[in-house]
Coordinates of C-alpha atoms in Angstrom, one line a residue:
M3 CA -20.4 -51.1 -28.8
P4 CA -21.5 -49.3 -25.7
A5 CA -23.4 -46.1 -26.3
E6 CA -20.7 -44.1 -24.4
Q7 CA -18.0 -45.5 -26.7
L8 CA -20.0 -44.7 -29.9
V9 CA -20.5 -41.1 -28.8
A10 CA -17.0 -40.7 -27.5
E11 CA -15.8 -41.3 -31.1
M12 CA -17.9 -38.4 -32.3
V13 CA -15.1 -35.8 -32.5
P14 CA -13.7 -33.7 -35.3
P15 CA -11.8 -35.9 -37.9
P16 CA -8.0 -35.9 -38.0
R17 CA -7.9 -33.2 -40.7
F18 CA -9.5 -30.8 -38.2
D19 CA -7.7 -31.7 -35.0
G20 CA -5.7 -28.5 -35.0
V21 CA -8.1 -26.0 -36.5
R22 CA -9.1 -23.0 -34.5
F23 CA -10.9 -19.7 -35.2
S24 CA -7.5 -18.1 -35.3
T25 CA -6.3 -20.5 -38.1
Y26 CA -9.3 -19.7 -40.4
I27 CA -8.2 -17.2 -43.1
P28 CA -11.2 -15.2 -44.3
D29 CA -11.2 -14.1 -47.9
P30 CA -10.9 -10.3 -47.7
Q31 CA -13.4 -10.1 -50.6
Q32 CA -16.0 -11.9 -48.6
P33 CA -17.0 -10.0 -45.4
S34 CA -19.5 -12.8 -44.5
Q35 CA -16.5 -15.1 -43.7
T36 CA -15.1 -12.6 -41.1
E37 CA -18.6 -12.1 -39.7
A38 CA -19.0 -15.9 -39.3
V39 CA -15.9 -16.1 -37.2
R40 CA -17.2 -13.3 -35.0
V41 CA -20.7 -14.8 -34.5
L42 CA -19.3 -18.3 -33.8
S43 CA -16.7 -17.0 -31.3
A44 CA -19.5 -15.2 -29.5
F45 CA -21.6 -18.3 -29.6
A46 CA -18.8 -20.3 -27.9
D47 CA -18.4 -17.6 -25.3
G48 CA -22.1 -17.8 -24.6
L49 CA -21.9 -21.5 -24.0
G50 CA -19.2 -20.8 -21.4
R51 CA -21.4 -18.2 -19.6
G52 CA -24.3 -20.6 -19.6
A53 CA -22.2 -23.4 -18.1
T54 CA -21.0 -21.0 -15.4
A55 CA -24.5 -19.9 -14.5
A56 CA -25.7 -23.4 -14.4
G57 CA -23.0 -24.4 -12.0
S58 CA -23.1 -21.4 -9.7
G59 CA -24.7 -21.2 -6.3
R60 CA -24.8 -23.5 -3.3
K61 CA -26.3 -27.0 -3.4
R62 CA -29.7 -27.1 -1.8
W63 CA -30.1 -30.5 -0.2
F64 CA -33.5 -32.2 -0.1
R65 CA -35.0 -29.6 -2.4
R66 CA -36.0 -30.2 -6.0
E67 CA -34.9 -27.4 -8.3
P68 CA -37.4 -26.4 -10.9
K69 CA -36.6 -27.6 -14.4
A70 CA -35.1 -24.8 -16.5
A71 CA -37.4 -23.6 -19.2
A72 CA -36.2 -24.2 -22.8
P73 CA -34.6 -21.1 -24.2
A74 CA -36.7 -19.0 -26.5
G75 CA -35.8 -18.6 -30.1
P76 CA -33.1 -20.5 -32.0
R77 CA -30.8 -22.7 -29.8
G78 CA -28.1 -23.1 -32.5
V79 CA -26.3 -21.7 -35.5
Y80 CA -26.5 -23.0 -39.1
L81 CA -23.7 -22.4 -41.5
D82 CA -24.9 -22.2 -45.0
G83 CA -22.7 -21.8 -48.0
G84 CA -21.1 -23.4 -51.1
Y85 CA -18.5 -26.2 -50.9
G86 CA -15.0 -25.1 -50.0
V87 CA -15.7 -21.9 -48.0
G88 CA -14.5 -23.4 -44.7
K89 CA -17.7 -24.4 -43.0
T90 CA -16.3 -27.6 -41.5
H91 CA -13.2 -25.7 -40.4
L92 CA -15.5 -23.3 -38.5
L93 CA -17.7 -26.0 -37.1
A94 CA -14.7 -27.9 -35.8
S95 CA -13.3 -24.6 -34.4
L96 CA -16.5 -24.1 -32.5
W97 CA -16.3 -27.6 -31.1
H98 CA -12.7 -26.9 -29.9
A99 CA -13.7 -23.5 -28.4
A100 CA -16.7 -24.8 -26.5
P101 CA -15.7 -24.8 -22.8
A102 CA -17.2 -28.2 -22.0
A103 CA -15.1 -31.3 -21.5
P104 CA -14.7 -33.4 -24.7
E105 CA -17.1 -36.0 -23.4
R106 CA -19.8 -33.3 -23.1
K107 CA -19.7 -32.2 -26.8
A108 CA -20.2 -34.3 -29.9
F109 CA -19.2 -33.8 -33.6
G110 CA -20.3 -35.9 -36.5
T111 CA -21.8 -35.8 -40.0
F112 CA -25.5 -36.0 -40.5
V113 CA -25.1 -39.6 -41.7
E114 CA -23.2 -40.5 -38.6
L115 CA -25.9 -39.0 -36.4
T116 CA -28.7 -41.0 -38.1
N117 CA -26.5 -44.1 -37.9
L118 CA -26.1 -43.5 -34.2
V119 CA -29.9 -43.5 -33.8
G120 CA -30.0 -46.7 -35.8
A121 CA -27.4 -48.4 -33.6
L122 CA -28.7 -47.2 -30.2
G123 CA -32.4 -46.6 -30.8
F124 CA -34.1 -43.2 -30.5
Q125 CA -34.7 -43.1 -26.7
Q126 CA -31.1 -44.3 -25.9
T127 CA -29.7 -41.6 -28.3
V128 CA -31.7 -38.9 -26.5
K129 CA -30.5 -40.2 -23.1
T130 CA -26.9 -40.4 -24.2
L131 CA -26.7 -36.9 -25.9
S132 CA -29.0 -35.0 -23.6
G133 CA -26.2 -34.3 -21.1
H134 CA -24.1 -32.7 -23.7
Q135 CA -23.4 -29.0 -23.9
L136 CA -23.0 -28.9 -27.7
L137 CA -23.9 -31.1 -30.7
C138 CA -22.1 -30.2 -34.0
I139 CA -23.6 -31.7 -37.2
D140 CA -21.6 -31.5 -40.4
E141 CA -23.1 -31.9 -43.9
F142 CA -26.7 -31.5 -42.8
E143 CA -28.9 -32.8 -45.6
L144 CA -32.2 -34.6 -45.6
D145 CA -32.4 -37.2 -48.3
D146 CA -35.6 -38.9 -47.4
P147 CA -38.8 -38.3 -45.3
G148 CA -37.8 -40.8 -42.6
D149 CA -34.7 -38.8 -41.8
T150 CA -36.7 -35.6 -41.7
V151 CA -39.1 -36.9 -39.0
L152 CA -36.3 -38.7 -37.1
V153 CA -33.9 -35.7 -36.9
S154 CA -36.7 -33.2 -36.3
S155 CA -37.9 -35.2 -33.3
L156 CA -34.3 -35.9 -32.0
L157 CA -33.2 -32.2 -32.1
A158 CA -36.4 -31.0 -30.5
R159 CA -35.8 -33.4 -27.6
L160 CA -32.2 -32.4 -27.2
V161 CA -33.1 -28.7 -27.3
E162 CA -35.5 -29.3 -24.4
H163 CA -32.6 -30.7 -22.4
G164 CA -30.5 -27.6 -23.1
V165 CA -28.2 -28.9 -25.8
A166 CA -26.9 -26.3 -28.1
L167 CA -26.8 -27.1 -31.8
A168 CA -24.5 -26.1 -34.7
A169 CA -24.7 -27.4 -38.2
T170 CA -23.2 -26.9 -41.7
S171 CA -24.9 -27.5 -45.0
N172 CA -25.1 -26.3 -48.6
T173 CA -28.8 -25.8 -48.2
L174 CA -30.7 -23.3 -46.1
P175 CA -32.7 -24.9 -43.3
G176 CA -36.0 -24.0 -44.8
K177 CA -35.0 -25.6 -48.1
L178 CA -33.8 -29.0 -46.7
G179 CA -35.0 -31.9 -48.7
E180 CA -36.0 -29.8 -51.7
G181 CA -35.4 -31.6 -55.0
R182 CA -34.9 -34.9 -53.3
F183 CA -38.4 -35.8 -52.1
A184 CA -41.8 -34.2 -51.7
A185 CA -40.6 -31.7 -49.1
A186 CA -44.0 -29.9 -49.1
D187 CA -45.6 -33.0 -47.5
F188 CA -43.2 -32.7 -44.6
L189 CA -43.2 -28.9 -44.3
R190 CA -44.1 -29.0 -40.6
E191 CA -41.1 -31.1 -39.7
I192 CA -38.7 -29.0 -41.9
Q193 CA -40.0 -25.8 -40.4
G194 CA -39.5 -27.3 -37.0
L195 CA -35.9 -28.1 -37.8
S196 CA -35.2 -24.6 -39.1
A197 CA -36.7 -23.0 -36.0
H198 CA -33.8 -24.4 -33.9
F199 CA -31.2 -22.5 -35.9
R200 CA -30.0 -19.0 -36.7
A201 CA -28.9 -19.3 -40.3
L202 CA -25.5 -17.8 -41.1
R203 CA -24.6 -17.4 -44.8
I204 CA -21.0 -17.8 -45.7
D205 CA -20.1 -16.6 -49.3
G206 CA -16.9 -17.3 -51.2
E207 CA -15.2 -19.5 -53.7
D208 CA -13.7 -23.0 -53.0
Y209 CA -10.5 -22.4 -51.0
R210 CA -9.2 -25.8 -52.1
H211 CA -8.7 -24.3 -55.6
R212 CA -8.2 -20.7 -54.8
G213 CA -5.1 -19.6 -56.7
L214 CA -4.0 -23.2 -57.5
P215 CA -3.3 -24.7 -60.8
E216 CA -5.7 -27.0 -62.6
A217 CA -6.4 -30.4 -61.1
P218 CA -3.8 -33.0 -62.1
K219 CA -4.6 -35.2 -65.0
P220 CA -5.1 -38.9 -64.3
F221 CA -2.0 -41.1 -64.5
T222 CA -1.5 -44.4 -66.4
D223 CA -2.5 -47.7 -64.8
D224 CA 1.2 -48.6 -64.7
E225 CA 2.2 -45.4 -62.9
V226 CA -0.6 -45.9 -60.3
T227 CA 0.4 -49.5 -59.7
R228 CA 4.1 -48.8 -59.3
A229 CA 3.3 -46.0 -56.8
A230 CA 1.0 -48.2 -54.8
Y231 CA 3.7 -50.9 -54.4
A232 CA 6.3 -48.3 -53.5
T233 CA 4.1 -46.7 -50.8
P234 CA 3.9 -48.5 -47.5
G235 CA 0.3 -48.8 -46.4
A236 CA -1.2 -47.9 -49.8
A237 CA -4.3 -49.6 -51.2
L238 CA -4.5 -50.6 -54.9
D239 CA -8.0 -51.2 -56.3
D240 CA -9.8 -51.4 -59.6
F241 CA -12.4 -48.7 -59.5
P242 CA -15.4 -50.7 -60.8
S243 CA -14.6 -53.5 -58.3
L244 CA -14.3 -50.9 -55.5
L245 CA -17.8 -49.5 -56.4
E246 CA -19.2 -53.0 -56.3
H247 CA -17.7 -53.6 -52.9
L248 CA -19.0 -50.4 -51.5
S249 CA -22.5 -51.6 -52.2
T250 CA -21.9 -54.4 -49.6
V251 CA -20.7 -52.1 -46.8
H252 CA -22.9 -49.8 -44.9
P253 CA -21.8 -46.1 -45.3
S254 CA -21.4 -45.8 -41.6
R255 CA -18.4 -48.2 -41.9
Y256 CA -16.5 -46.3 -44.6
G257 CA -14.4 -44.6 -42.0
A258 CA -13.3 -48.0 -40.6
L259 CA -12.8 -49.2 -44.2
V260 CA -10.0 -46.6 -44.8
R261 CA -8.5 -46.8 -41.3
D262 CA -4.7 -47.2 -41.4
V263 CA -4.7 -46.7 -45.2
A264 CA -1.8 -44.4 -46.2
A265 CA -2.9 -43.8 -49.8
V266 CA -5.7 -44.9 -52.1
C267 CA -4.5 -45.9 -55.6
L268 CA -7.3 -46.5 -58.2
T269 CA -7.1 -47.8 -61.7
D270 CA -9.7 -47.6 -64.5
V271 CA -11.7 -44.7 -62.9
S272 CA -14.9 -44.2 -64.9
A273 CA -18.2 -42.3 -64.6
V274 CA -20.4 -43.8 -61.9
P275 CA -23.4 -45.7 -63.4
D276 CA -26.2 -44.6 -61.2
Q277 CA -27.3 -42.3 -58.3
S278 CA -27.1 -44.9 -55.5
T279 CA -23.5 -45.7 -56.5
A280 CA -22.7 -42.0 -56.7
L281 CA -24.0 -41.2 -53.2
R282 CA -21.9 -44.0 -51.8
L283 CA -18.9 -42.6 -53.5
V284 CA -19.7 -39.2 -52.0
V285 CA -19.5 -40.7 -48.5
L286 CA -16.2 -42.4 -49.2
A287 CA -14.8 -39.1 -50.6
D288 CA -15.8 -37.4 -47.4
R289 CA -14.1 -40.0 -45.2
L290 CA -10.9 -39.9 -47.3
Y291 CA -10.8 -36.1 -47.1
D292 CA -11.5 -36.1 -43.3
R293 CA -8.5 -38.4 -42.9
E294 CA -6.2 -36.6 -45.4
I295 CA -5.6 -39.8 -47.4
P296 CA -4.2 -38.9 -50.9
V297 CA -5.9 -40.5 -53.9
L298 CA -3.9 -41.4 -57.0
A299 CA -5.9 -42.5 -60.0
S300 CA -5.9 -43.5 -63.7
G301 CA -8.9 -43.3 -66.0
V302 CA -11.2 -40.3 -66.3
P303 CA -10.6 -37.0 -64.4
F304 CA -12.6 -36.6 -61.1
D305 CA -14.7 -33.8 -62.6
R306 CA -16.2 -36.4 -65.0
L307 CA -17.3 -38.9 -62.4
F308 CA -20.9 -37.7 -62.3
S309 CA -23.2 -37.2 -65.3
E310 CA -24.7 -33.9 -66.3
E311 CA -28.1 -35.0 -65.1
M312 CA -26.6 -35.8 -61.7
L313 CA -24.9 -32.4 -61.5
K314 CA -28.2 -30.7 -62.2
G315 CA -30.3 -32.8 -59.8
G316 CA -31.2 -32.6 -56.1
Y317 CA -27.9 -34.0 -55.0
R318 CA -25.7 -31.7 -57.1
K319 CA -24.1 -30.0 -54.1
K320 CA -23.0 -33.3 -52.7
Y321 CA -21.5 -34.2 -56.0
F322 CA -19.6 -30.9 -56.4
R323 CA -18.3 -31.3 -52.9
A324 CA -17.0 -34.8 -53.7
I325 CA -15.3 -33.5 -56.9
S326 CA -13.7 -30.7 -55.0
R327 CA -12.4 -32.9 -52.2
L328 CA -11.2 -35.7 -54.5
T329 CA -9.4 -33.1 -56.6
A330 CA -7.6 -31.8 -53.5
L331 CA -6.6 -35.3 -52.5
A332 CA -5.4 -36.0 -56.1
R333 CA -3.0 -33.0 -55.7
D334 CA -1.8 -34.4 -52.5
A335 CA -1.1 -37.7 -54.2
E336 CA 1.3 -36.3 -56.8
G337 CA 4.1 -36.6 -54.3
L338 CA 3.7 -40.4 -54.3
L339 CA 5.0 -40.5 -57.9
R340 CA 7.9 -38.1 -57.2
A341 CA 8.8 -40.3 -54.2

């Protein structure tokens, strides 16, 4: 695919098409949520003033303008907080509020950004994104040293070209990679990454479960199968077979995998056997949640997908996010049985 087409698809997912700062409902018990809306709104306004300043004045023919110096201090905002506090909602709202045309701002997950570099190559990615006003990176997490060096270099180059950055994560920028690889060996790169951002902490509980009843219990294989056949566009899969299939598909293609799927019906859901499988399932859960695809399942409850060891390890925040999102999608799926 041409570079322009790949980047053109980097927009907020369907779930966040209509979100704005005005549709974010801060928890009155968490003042940091209200403060985040204020800071991000001001950040978006600042992008507009910068664009106006850059475009003002008369064109001077045959005279080379001096290259603008890179701005001092952080050139972006970094939303840190637990899962379910609305970080992606706020990041997508910033993308919508940024005054640039859609083709001059990009929104994607950290995985999608690294996949873009893999598809285009480093230099072509810099060239393609350097004309953007804003790059939004959701779920910013460094899982290996190669990603650390790659993203540090990419963001440094983009900041030199005046691109503003915004990111969300469950990990403070100075702590990225901690618990997953020898972060101390790559301290310079990690510190370089954190220098690009002003960290903004967002406190609160998971809004997906705030004031809601417990997650629905799994259904029987027969109930799931009947609902799948009664729902146009639904997919019906045996969970172990699905996990095996995911190992043959690159995670960057999981979005395409669920395209045009109206509902995902799973039988025989069981605890995932290993960390690699678990991380693939996390990516699939994110893509299902982005696209608001309900998940109806039999077998073990979603809060028993990951072992205690996994939930205490370096990827624990990813696993808790996946449990939270799959539980929300399971609630959405209850209507399939009623129908």
